[in-house]
Amino acid sequence: MSKRNSFTNKSRRRQFLLALTVTVVVISAMIFVACKGRYIFIVPGMGFLLFAVTAVVFLSRACCELISRRWPKTIGFMRCARIVRSYAGRGHAGNTSPVFDYSLEVDYDYNVEGRRYKGTRVSFFEKGYNSWKEADRARRPLLENKNIDVHYCPLNPSWSCIAQAQTRDIVIGVSAAVAASAVSLMFTLLAFYYLP
């Protein structure tokens, strides 16, 4: 991928993070003003804000995932596929051993209209794995065949993915985020209504 495309992608990420930060600050200020000095409402209000932002992120990922299914394909070359382990907290029911999540990190190259690009995205709605074995099972097909199908955006070929998430995973993820937002909103409204 050229330096110009890399710079453009970083610039877009910064713009997105800046817009998200400004949105969170503005909504937080609105919640603070709405509380009218009753600071006990800030906690449920901020909880709703957090869940609402999470739901928006999940919805945007789901939209990108569904749109990417119509993108054209090209042949790419898989450079490497790694399993990354991240700490997910402690176990439950008396089990204090740490729990980890596993995910795939990939690097691949592909060409579109004579230009070379580098991709690192498996899918827009990336899946986590509960064990190293499960992640390795998903990684193996990527390593066995170095030539892979790459789906790329026709308007911006530097956006790409090599796999599509299952519809069931998308529905579960979005439903959980929206349900959490709805429950949090209900608690916020109840707090406004019942607390002095």
mmCIF file with all atom_site columns, C-alpha atoms in Angstrom:
data_model
loop_
_atom_site.group_PDB
_atom_site.id
_atom_site.type_symbol
_atom_site.label_atom_id
_atom_site.label_alt_id
_atom_site.label_comp_id
_atom_site.label_asym_id
_atom_site.label_entity_id
_atom_site.label_seq_id
_atom_site.pdbx_PDB_ins_code
_atom_site.Cartn_x
_atom_site.Cartn_y
_atom_site.Cartn_z
_atom_site.occupancy
_atom_site.B_iso_or_equiv
_atom_site.pdbx_formal_charge
_atom_site.auth_seq_id
_atom_site.auth_comp_id
_atom_site.auth_asym_id
_atom_site.auth_atom_id
_atom_site.pdbx_PDB_model_num
ATOM 1   C CA . MET A 1 1   ? 0.000   0.000   0.000   1.00 0.00 ? 1   MET A CA 1
ATOM 2   C CA . SER A 1 2   ? 1.356   3.435   -0.898  1.00 0.00 ? 2   SER A CA 1
ATOM 3   C CA . LYS A 1 3   ? 2.330   6.021   1.713   1.00 0.00 ? 3   LYS A CA 1
ATOM 4   C CA . ARG A 1 4   ? -0.459  8.284   0.493   1.00 0.00 ? 4   ARG A CA 1
ATOM 5   C CA . ASN A 1 5   ? -3.147  5.619   1.109   1.00 0.00 ? 5   ASN A CA 1
ATOM 6   C CA . SER A 1 6   ? -1.655  4.822   4.507   1.00 0.00 ? 6   SER A CA 1
ATOM 7   C CA . PHE A 1 7   ? -1.729  8.511   5.455   1.00 0.00 ? 7   PHE A CA 1
ATOM 8   C CA . THR A 1 8   ? -5.329  8.847   4.190   1.00 0.00 ? 8   THR A CA 1
ATOM 9   C CA . ASN A 1 9   ? -6.480  5.847   6.284   1.00 0.00 ? 9   ASN A CA 1
ATOM 10  C CA . LYS A 1 10  ? -4.792  7.234   9.422   1.00 0.00 ? 10  LYS A CA 1
ATOM 11  C CA . SER A 1 11  ? -6.333  10.641  8.776   1.00 0.00 ? 11  SER A CA 1
ATOM 12  C CA . ARG A 1 12  ? -9.811  9.109   8.431   1.00 0.00 ? 12  ARG A CA 1
ATOM 13  C CA . ARG A 1 13  ? -9.352  7.145   11.666  1.00 0.00 ? 13  ARG A CA 1
ATOM 14  C CA . ARG A 1 14  ? -8.333  10.326  13.480  1.00 0.00 ? 14  ARG A CA 1
ATOM 15  C CA . GLN A 1 15  ? -11.349 12.179  12.083  1.00 0.00 ? 15  GLN A CA 1
ATOM 16  C CA . PHE A 1 16  ? -13.660 9.362   13.182  1.00 0.00 ? 16  PHE A CA 1
ATOM 17  C CA . LEU A 1 17  ? -12.154 9.283   16.705  1.00 0.00 ? 17  LEU A CA 1
ATOM 18  C CA . LEU A 1 18  ? -12.379 13.070  16.952  1.00 0.00 ? 18  LEU A CA 1
ATOM 19  C CA . ALA A 1 19  ? -16.044 13.042  15.859  1.00 0.00 ? 19  ALA A CA 1
ATOM 20  C CA . LEU A 1 20  ? -16.804 10.246  18.342  1.00 0.00 ? 20  LEU A CA 1
ATOM 21  C CA . THR A 1 21  ? -15.046 12.129  21.171  1.00 0.00 ? 21  THR A CA 1
ATOM 22  C CA . VAL A 1 22  ? -16.901 15.375  20.415  1.00 0.00 ? 22  VAL A CA 1
ATOM 23  C CA . THR A 1 23  ? -20.221 13.484  20.310  1.00 0.00 ? 23  THR A CA 1
ATOM 24  C CA . VAL A 1 24  ? -19.550 11.825  23.678  1.00 0.00 ? 24  VAL A CA 1
ATOM 25  C CA . VAL A 1 25  ? -18.543 15.153  25.278  1.00 0.00 ? 25  VAL A CA 1
ATOM 26  C CA . VAL A 1 26  ? -21.617 16.972  23.902  1.00 0.00 ? 26  VAL A CA 1
ATOM 27  C CA . ILE A 1 27  ? -24.039 14.235  25.030  1.00 0.00 ? 27  ILE A CA 1
ATOM 28  C CA . SER A 1 28  ? -22.306 14.086  28.427  1.00 0.00 ? 28  SER A CA 1
ATOM 29  C CA . ALA A 1 29  ? -22.751 17.865  28.797  1.00 0.00 ? 29  ALA A CA 1
ATOM 30  C CA . MET A 1 30  ? -26.439 17.517  27.856  1.00 0.00 ? 30  MET A CA 1
ATOM 31  C CA . ILE A 1 31  ? -26.905 14.792  30.486  1.00 0.00 ? 31  ILE A CA 1
ATOM 32  C CA . PHE A 1 32  ? -25.109 16.956  33.068  1.00 0.00 ? 32  PHE A CA 1
ATOM 33  C CA . VAL A 1 33  ? -27.349 19.964  32.297  1.00 0.00 ? 33  VAL A CA 1
ATOM 34  C CA . ALA A 1 34  ? -30.482 17.776  32.305  1.00 0.00 ? 34  ALA A CA 1
ATOM 35  C CA . CYS A 1 35  ? -29.591 16.546  35.790  1.00 0.00 ? 35  CYS A CA 1
ATOM 36  C CA . LYS A 1 36  ? -29.973 20.131  37.120  1.00 0.00 ? 36  LYS A CA 1
ATOM 37  C CA . GLY A 1 37  ? -27.612 19.622  40.006  1.00 0.00 ? 37  GLY A CA 1
ATOM 38  C CA . ARG A 1 38  ? -28.978 16.185  40.919  1.00 0.00 ? 38  ARG A CA 1
ATOM 39  C CA . TYR A 1 39  ? -25.705 14.367  40.370  1.00 0.00 ? 39  TYR A CA 1
ATOM 40  C CA . ILE A 1 40  ? -27.125 10.941  41.167  1.00 0.00 ? 40  ILE A CA 1
ATOM 41  C CA . PHE A 1 41  ? -28.576 10.843  37.628  1.00 0.00 ? 41  PHE A CA 1
ATOM 42  C CA . ILE A 1 42  ? -25.161 11.182  35.992  1.00 0.00 ? 42  ILE A CA 1
ATOM 43  C CA . VAL A 1 43  ? -24.313 7.510   36.627  1.00 0.00 ? 43  VAL A CA 1
ATOM 44  C CA . PRO A 1 44  ? -27.306 5.958   34.801  1.00 0.00 ? 44  PRO A CA 1
ATOM 45  C CA . GLY A 1 45  ? -27.065 8.652   32.115  1.00 0.00 ? 45  GLY A CA 1
ATOM 46  C CA . MET A 1 46  ? -23.399 7.911   31.431  1.00 0.00 ? 46  MET A CA 1
ATOM 47  C CA . GLY A 1 47  ? -24.182 4.185   31.445  1.00 0.00 ? 47  GLY A CA 1
ATOM 48  C CA . PHE A 1 48  ? -26.813 4.740   28.761  1.00 0.00 ? 48  PHE A CA 1
ATOM 49  C CA . LEU A 1 49  ? -24.356 6.860   26.764  1.00 0.00 ? 49  LEU A CA 1
ATOM 50  C CA . LEU A 1 50  ? -21.738 4.103   26.894  1.00 0.00 ? 50  LEU A CA 1
ATOM 51  C CA . PHE A 1 51  ? -24.187 1.411   25.752  1.00 0.00 ? 51  PHE A CA 1
ATOM 52  C CA . ALA A 1 52  ? -25.615 3.695   23.044  1.00 0.00 ? 52  ALA A CA 1
ATOM 53  C CA . VAL A 1 53  ? -22.145 4.382   21.597  1.00 0.00 ? 53  VAL A CA 1
ATOM 54  C CA . THR A 1 54  ? -21.423 0.627   21.665  1.00 0.00 ? 54  THR A CA 1
ATOM 55  C CA . ALA A 1 55  ? -24.692 -0.062  19.830  1.00 0.00 ? 55  ALA A CA 1
ATOM 56  C CA . VAL A 1 56  ? -23.829 2.544   17.172  1.00 0.00 ? 56  VAL A CA 1
ATOM 57  C CA . VAL A 1 57  ? -20.382 0.978   16.674  1.00 0.00 ? 57  VAL A CA 1
ATOM 58  C CA . PHE A 1 58  ? -21.931 -2.504  16.310  1.00 0.00 ? 58  PHE A CA 1
ATOM 59  C CA . LEU A 1 59  ? -24.543 -1.194  13.870  1.00 0.00 ? 59  LEU A CA 1
ATOM 60  C CA . SER A 1 60  ? -21.901 0.560   11.747  1.00 0.00 ? 60  SER A CA 1
ATOM 61  C CA . ARG A 1 61  ? -19.795 -2.607  11.659  1.00 0.00 ? 61  ARG A CA 1
ATOM 62  C CA . ALA A 1 62  ? -22.831 -4.659  10.675  1.00 0.00 ? 62  ALA A CA 1
ATOM 63  C CA . CYS A 1 63  ? -23.626 -2.213  7.844   1.00 0.00 ? 63  CYS A CA 1
ATOM 64  C CA . CYS A 1 64  ? -20.021 -2.343  6.578   1.00 0.00 ? 64  CYS A CA 1
ATOM 65  C CA . GLU A 1 65  ? -20.108 -6.135  6.766   1.00 0.00 ? 65  GLU A CA 1
ATOM 66  C CA . LEU A 1 66  ? -23.322 -6.396  4.760   1.00 0.00 ? 66  LEU A CA 1
ATOM 67  C CA . ILE A 1 67  ? -22.098 -3.877  2.153   1.00 0.00 ? 67  ILE A CA 1
ATOM 68  C CA . SER A 1 68  ? -18.766 -5.716  1.774   1.00 0.00 ? 68  SER A CA 1
ATOM 69  C CA . ARG A 1 69  ? -20.616 -8.833  0.615   1.00 0.00 ? 69  ARG A CA 1
ATOM 70  C CA . ARG A 1 70  ? -21.346 -7.035  -2.682  1.00 0.00 ? 70  ARG A CA 1
ATOM 71  C CA . TRP A 1 71  ? -17.776 -5.869  -3.257  1.00 0.00 ? 71  TRP A CA 1
ATOM 72  C CA . PRO A 1 72  ? -15.753 -7.274  -6.170  1.00 0.00 ? 72  PRO A CA 1
ATOM 73  C CA . LYS A 1 73  ? -13.034 -9.833  -5.502  1.00 0.00 ? 73  LYS A CA 1
ATOM 74  C CA . THR A 1 74  ? -9.397  -10.092 -6.457  1.00 0.00 ? 74  THR A CA 1
ATOM 75  C CA . ILE A 1 75  ? -6.681  -12.626 -5.705  1.00 0.00 ? 75  ILE A CA 1
ATOM 76  C CA . GLY A 1 76  ? -4.445  -11.760 -2.775  1.00 0.00 ? 76  GLY A CA 1
ATOM 77  C CA . PHE A 1 77  ? -1.364  -13.268 -1.166  1.00 0.00 ? 77  PHE A CA 1
ATOM 78  C CA . MET A 1 78  ? -1.419  -14.151 2.535   1.00 0.00 ? 78  MET A CA 1
ATOM 79  C CA . ARG A 1 79  ? 1.831   -13.034 4.161   1.00 0.00 ? 79  ARG A CA 1
ATOM 80  C CA . CYS A 1 80  ? 1.076   -14.140 7.721   1.00 0.00 ? 80  CYS A CA 1
ATOM 81  C CA . ALA A 1 81  ? -1.757  -15.023 10.065  1.00 0.00 ? 81  ALA A CA 1
ATOM 82  C CA . ARG A 1 82  ? -1.217  -14.808 13.815  1.00 0.00 ? 82  ARG A CA 1
ATOM 83  C CA . ILE A 1 83  ? -3.301  -15.680 16.843  1.00 0.00 ? 83  ILE A CA 1
ATOM 84  C CA . VAL A 1 84  ? -3.466  -12.870 19.390  1.00 0.00 ? 84  VAL A CA 1
ATOM 85  C CA . ARG A 1 85  ? -4.386  -13.523 23.005  1.00 0.00 ? 85  ARG A CA 1
ATOM 86  C CA . SER A 1 86  ? -5.995  -10.781 25.090  1.00 0.00 ? 86  SER A CA 1
ATOM 87  C CA . TYR A 1 87  ? -6.958  -10.728 28.742  1.00 0.00 ? 87  TYR A CA 1
ATOM 88  C CA . ALA A 1 88  ? -10.728 -10.935 29.252  1.00 0.00 ? 88  ALA A CA 1
ATOM 89  C CA . GLY A 1 89  ? -10.947 -10.950 33.069  1.00 0.00 ? 89  GLY A CA 1
ATOM 90  C CA . ARG A 1 90  ? -11.232 -13.552 35.800  1.00 0.00 ? 90  ARG A CA 1
ATOM 91  C CA . GLY A 1 91  ? -13.304 -16.707 35.780  1.00 0.00 ? 91  GLY A CA 1
ATOM 92  C CA . HIS A 1 92  ? -16.623 -17.044 37.583  1.00 0.00 ? 92  HIS A CA 1
ATOM 93  C CA . ALA A 1 93  ? -18.050 -19.321 40.286  1.00 0.00 ? 93  ALA A CA 1
ATOM 94  C CA . GLY A 1 94  ? -14.943 -19.453 42.438  1.00 0.00 ? 94  GLY A CA 1
ATOM 95  C CA . ASN A 1 95  ? -12.586 -19.984 39.511  1.00 0.00 ? 95  ASN A CA 1
ATOM 96  C CA . THR A 1 96  ? -10.050 -17.146 39.804  1.00 0.00 ? 96  THR A CA 1
ATOM 97  C CA . SER A 1 97  ? -7.798  -18.219 36.936  1.00 0.00 ? 97  SER A CA 1
ATOM 98  C CA . PRO A 1 98  ? -7.542  -15.591 34.164  1.00 0.00 ? 98  PRO A CA 1
ATOM 99  C CA . VAL A 1 99  ? -9.759  -15.899 31.095  1.00 0.00 ? 99  VAL A CA 1
ATOM 100 C CA . PHE A 1 100 ? -8.429  -14.972 27.659  1.00 0.00 ? 100 PHE A CA 1
ATOM 101 C CA . ASP A 1 101 ? -9.964  -14.141 24.286  1.00 0.00 ? 101 ASP A CA 1
ATOM 102 C CA . TYR A 1 102 ? -8.260  -15.092 21.048  1.00 0.00 ? 102 TYR A CA 1
ATOM 103 C CA . SER A 1 103 ? -8.446  -13.319 17.700  1.00 0.00 ? 103 SER A CA 1
ATOM 104 C CA . LEU A 1 104 ? -6.736  -13.470 14.318  1.00 0.00 ? 104 LEU A CA 1
ATOM 105 C CA . GLU A 1 105 ? -4.297  -10.895 12.993  1.00 0.00 ? 105 GLU A CA 1
ATOM 106 C CA . VAL A 1 106 ? -3.485  -11.125 9.301   1.00 0.00 ? 106 VAL A CA 1
ATOM 107 C CA . ASP A 1 107 ? -1.281  -9.393  6.731   1.00 0.00 ? 107 ASP A CA 1
ATOM 108 C CA . TYR A 1 108 ? -2.001  -9.844  3.042   1.00 0.00 ? 108 TYR A CA 1
ATOM 109 C CA . ASP A 1 109 ? -1.207  -8.131  -0.242  1.00 0.00 ? 109 ASP A CA 1
ATOM 110 C CA . TYR A 1 110 ? -3.473  -7.682  -3.261  1.00 0.00 ? 110 TYR A CA 1
ATOM 111 C CA . ASN A 1 111 ? -3.515  -5.788  -6.542  1.00 0.00 ? 111 ASN A CA 1
ATOM 112 C CA . VAL A 1 112 ? -6.316  -3.661  -7.973  1.00 0.00 ? 112 VAL A CA 1
ATOM 113 C CA . GLU A 1 113 ? -5.878  -2.119  -11.427 1.00 0.00 ? 113 GLU A CA 1
ATOM 114 C CA . GLY A 1 114 ? -2.121  -2.471  -11.270 1.00 0.00 ? 114 GLY A CA 1
ATOM 115 C CA . ARG A 1 115 ? -1.740  -0.900  -7.811  1.00 0.00 ? 115 ARG A CA 1
ATOM 116 C CA . ARG A 1 116 ? -0.574  -2.905  -4.818  1.00 0.00 ? 116 ARG A CA 1
ATOM 117 C CA . TYR A 1 117 ? -2.360  -2.695  -1.494  1.00 0.00 ? 117 TYR A CA 1
ATOM 118 C CA . LYS A 1 118 ? -1.801  -4.200  1.934   1.00 0.00 ? 118 LYS A CA 1
ATOM 119 C CA . GLY A 1 119 ? -4.691  -5.493  4.023   1.00 0.00 ? 119 GLY A CA 1
ATOM 120 C CA . THR A 1 120 ? -4.995  -6.412  7.696   1.00 0.00 ? 120 THR A CA 1
ATOM 121 C CA . ARG A 1 121 ? -8.735  -6.932  8.111   1.00 0.00 ? 121 ARG A CA 1
ATOM 122 C CA . VAL A 1 122 ? -10.258 -10.403 8.331   1.00 0.00 ? 122 VAL A CA 1
ATOM 123 C CA . SER A 1 123 ? -13.825 -9.100  8.492   1.00 0.00 ? 123 SER A CA 1
ATOM 124 C CA . PHE A 1 124 ? -15.624 -5.907  9.505   1.00 0.00 ? 124 PHE A CA 1
ATOM 125 C CA . PHE A 1 125 ? -17.506 -7.875  12.151  1.00 0.00 ? 125 PHE A CA 1
ATOM 126 C CA . GLU A 1 126 ? -14.521 -9.726  13.565  1.00 0.00 ? 126 GLU A CA 1
ATOM 127 C CA . LYS A 1 127 ? -15.112 -12.799 15.641  1.00 0.00 ? 127 LYS A CA 1
ATOM 128 C CA . GLY A 1 128 ? -13.385 -13.639 18.899  1.00 0.00 ? 128 GLY A CA 1
ATOM 129 C CA . TYR A 1 129 ? -12.527 -17.195 19.899  1.00 0.00 ? 129 TYR A CA 1
ATOM 130 C CA . ASN A 1 130 ? -12.720 -18.805 23.325  1.00 0.00 ? 130 ASN A CA 1
ATOM 131 C CA . SER A 1 131 ? -9.657  -21.010 22.942  1.00 0.00 ? 131 SER A CA 1
ATOM 132 C CA . TRP A 1 132 ? -6.377  -21.140 21.041  1.00 0.00 ? 132 TRP A CA 1
ATOM 133 C CA . LYS A 1 133 ? -7.507  -24.386 19.398  1.00 0.00 ? 133 LYS A CA 1
ATOM 134 C CA . GLU A 1 134 ? -10.649 -22.762 18.015  1.00 0.00 ? 134 GLU A CA 1
ATOM 135 C CA . ALA A 1 135 ? -8.657  -19.788 16.674  1.00 0.00 ? 135 ALA A CA 1
ATOM 136 C CA . ASP A 1 136 ? -6.082  -22.132 15.142  1.00 0.00 ? 136 ASP A CA 1
ATOM 137 C CA . ARG A 1 137 ? -8.870  -24.041 13.366  1.00 0.00 ? 137 ARG A CA 1
ATOM 138 C CA . ALA A 1 138 ? -9.984  -20.772 11.736  1.00 0.00 ? 138 ALA A CA 1
ATOM 139 C CA . ARG A 1 139 ? -6.382  -19.789 10.913  1.00 0.00 ? 139 ARG A CA 1
ATOM 140 C CA . ARG A 1 140 ? -5.328  -23.040 9.243   1.00 0.00 ? 140 ARG A CA 1
ATOM 141 C CA . PRO A 1 141 ? -7.188  -22.555 5.922   1.00 0.00 ? 141 PRO A CA 1
ATOM 142 C CA . LEU A 1 142 ? -5.541  -19.138 5.567   1.00 0.00 ? 142 LEU A CA 1
ATOM 143 C CA . LEU A 1 143 ? -2.068  -20.652 5.887   1.00 0.00 ? 143 LEU A CA 1
ATOM 144 C CA . GLU A 1 144 ? -2.671  -23.720 3.723   1.00 0.00 ? 144 GLU A CA 1
ATOM 145 C CA . ASN A 1 145 ? -3.485  -21.712 0.605   1.00 0.00 ? 145 ASN A CA 1
ATOM 146 C CA . LYS A 1 146 ? -1.404  -18.549 0.281   1.00 0.00 ? 146 LYS A CA 1
ATOM 147 C CA . ASN A 1 147 ? -3.599  -17.266 -2.566  1.00 0.00 ? 147 ASN A CA 1
ATOM 148 C CA . ILE A 1 148 ? -6.812  -15.930 -1.050  1.00 0.00 ? 148 ILE A CA 1
ATOM 149 C CA . ASP A 1 149 ? -9.917  -14.104 -2.231  1.00 0.00 ? 149 ASP A CA 1
ATOM 150 C CA . VAL A 1 150 ? -9.875  -10.456 -1.164  1.00 0.00 ? 150 VAL A CA 1
ATOM 151 C CA . HIS A 1 151 ? -13.057 -8.376  -1.229  1.00 0.00 ? 151 HIS A CA 1
ATOM 152 C CA . TYR A 1 152 ? -12.252 -4.701  -1.828  1.00 0.00 ? 152 TYR A CA 1
ATOM 153 C CA . CYS A 1 153 ? -14.284 -1.508  -1.945  1.00 0.00 ? 153 CYS A CA 1
ATOM 154 C CA . PRO A 1 154 ? -14.558 -0.292  -5.553  1.00 0.00 ? 154 PRO A CA 1
ATOM 155 C CA . LEU A 1 155 ? -14.607 3.360   -4.401  1.00 0.00 ? 155 LEU A CA 1
ATOM 156 C CA . ASN A 1 156 ? -11.606 2.982   -2.092  1.00 0.00 ? 156 ASN A CA 1
ATOM 157 C CA . PRO A 1 157 ? -9.619  -0.203  -2.878  1.00 0.00 ? 157 PRO A CA 1
ATOM 158 C CA . SER A 1 158 ? -7.528  0.173   0.293   1.00 0.00 ? 158 SER A CA 1
ATOM 159 C CA . TRP A 1 159 ? -10.593 -1.021  2.256   1.00 0.00 ? 159 TRP A CA 1
ATOM 160 C CA . SER A 1 160 ? -10.680 -4.788  2.112   1.00 0.00 ? 160 SER A CA 1
ATOM 161 C CA . CYS A 1 161 ? -11.575 -7.971  3.945   1.00 0.00 ? 161 CYS A CA 1
ATOM 162 C CA . ILE A 1 162 ? -10.966 -11.655 3.312   1.00 0.00 ? 162 ILE A CA 1
ATOM 163 C CA . ALA A 1 163 ? -13.945 -13.245 5.052   1.00 0.00 ? 163 ALA A CA 1
ATOM 164 C CA . GLN A 1 164 ? -17.572 -12.547 5.822   1.00 0.00 ? 164 GLN A CA 1
ATOM 165 C CA . ALA A 1 165 ? -18.994 -13.026 9.283   1.00 0.00 ? 165 ALA A CA 1
ATOM 166 C CA . GLN A 1 166 ? -21.921 -15.366 9.715   1.00 0.00 ? 166 GLN A CA 1
ATOM 167 C CA . THR A 1 167 ? -25.303 -13.653 9.794   1.00 0.00 ? 167 THR A CA 1
ATOM 168 C CA . ARG A 1 168 ? -26.028 -15.316 13.145  1.00 0.00 ? 168 ARG A CA 1
ATOM 169 C CA . ASP A 1 169 ? -22.975 -13.648 14.749  1.00 0.00 ? 169 ASP A CA 1
ATOM 170 C CA . ILE A 1 170 ? -24.000 -10.243 13.359  1.00 0.00 ? 170 ILE A CA 1
ATOM 171 C CA . VAL A 1 171 ? -27.586 -10.598 14.624  1.00 0.00 ? 171 VAL A CA 1
ATOM 172 C CA . ILE A 1 172 ? -26.421 -11.723 18.092  1.00 0.00 ? 172 ILE A CA 1
ATOM 173 C CA . GLY A 1 173 ? -23.871 -8.908  18.425  1.00 0.00 ? 173 GLY A CA 1
ATOM 174 C CA . VAL A 1 174 ? -26.192 -6.126  17.272  1.00 0.00 ? 174 VAL A CA 1
ATOM 175 C CA . SER A 1 175 ? -29.159 -7.480  19.273  1.00 0.00 ? 175 SER A CA 1
ATOM 176 C CA . ALA A 1 176 ? -27.095 -7.661  22.467  1.00 0.00 ? 176 ALA A CA 1
ATOM 177 C CA . ALA A 1 177 ? -25.817 -4.081  22.030  1.00 0.00 ? 177 ALA A CA 1
ATOM 178 C CA . VAL A 1 178 ? -29.285 -2.688  21.254  1.00 0.00 ? 178 VAL A CA 1
ATOM 179 C CA . ALA A 1 179 ? -30.876 -4.631  24.142  1.00 0.00 ? 179 ALA A CA 1
ATOM 180 C CA . ALA A 1 180 ? -28.224 -3.347  26.571  1.00 0.00 ? 180 ALA A CA 1
ATOM 181 C CA . SER A 1 181 ? -28.896 0.227   25.385  1.00 0.00 ? 181 SER A CA 1
ATOM 182 C CA . ALA A 1 182 ? -32.663 -0.217  25.807  1.00 0.00 ? 182 ALA A CA 1
ATOM 183 C CA . VAL A 1 183 ? -32.293 -1.637  29.339  1.00 0.00 ? 183 VAL A CA 1
ATOM 184 C CA . SER A 1 184 ? -29.884 1.158   30.273  1.00 0.00 ? 184 SER A CA 1
ATOM 185 C CA . LEU A 1 185 ? -32.296 3.780   28.894  1.00 0.00 ? 185 LEU A CA 1
ATOM 186 C CA . MET A 1 186 ? -35.122 2.225   30.938  1.00 0.00 ? 186 MET A CA 1
ATOM 187 C CA . PHE A 1 187 ? -33.054 2.434   34.144  1.00 0.00 ? 187 PHE A CA 1
ATOM 188 C CA . THR A 1 188 ? -32.112 6.041   33.329  1.00 0.00 ? 188 THR A CA 1
ATOM 189 C CA . LEU A 1 189 ? -35.776 7.035   32.827  1.00 0.00 ? 189 LEU A CA 1
ATOM 190 C CA . LEU A 1 190 ? -36.807 5.200   36.004  1.00 0.00 ? 190 LEU A CA 1
ATOM 191 C CA . ALA A 1 191 ? -34.062 7.023   37.912  1.00 0.00 ? 191 ALA A CA 1
ATOM 192 C CA . PHE A 1 192 ? -35.300 10.396  36.612  1.00 0.00 ? 192 PHE A CA 1
ATOM 193 C CA . TYR A 1 193 ? -38.876 9.511   37.558  1.00 0.00 ? 193 TYR A CA 1
ATOM 194 C CA . TYR A 1 194 ? -38.460 7.912   40.985  1.00 0.00 ? 194 TYR A CA 1
ATOM 195 C CA . LEU A 1 195 ? -35.333 9.428   42.540  1.00 0.00 ? 195 LEU A CA 1
ATOM 196 C CA . PRO A 1 196 ? -35.699 12.792  44.311  1.00 0.00 ? 196 PRO A CA 1
#
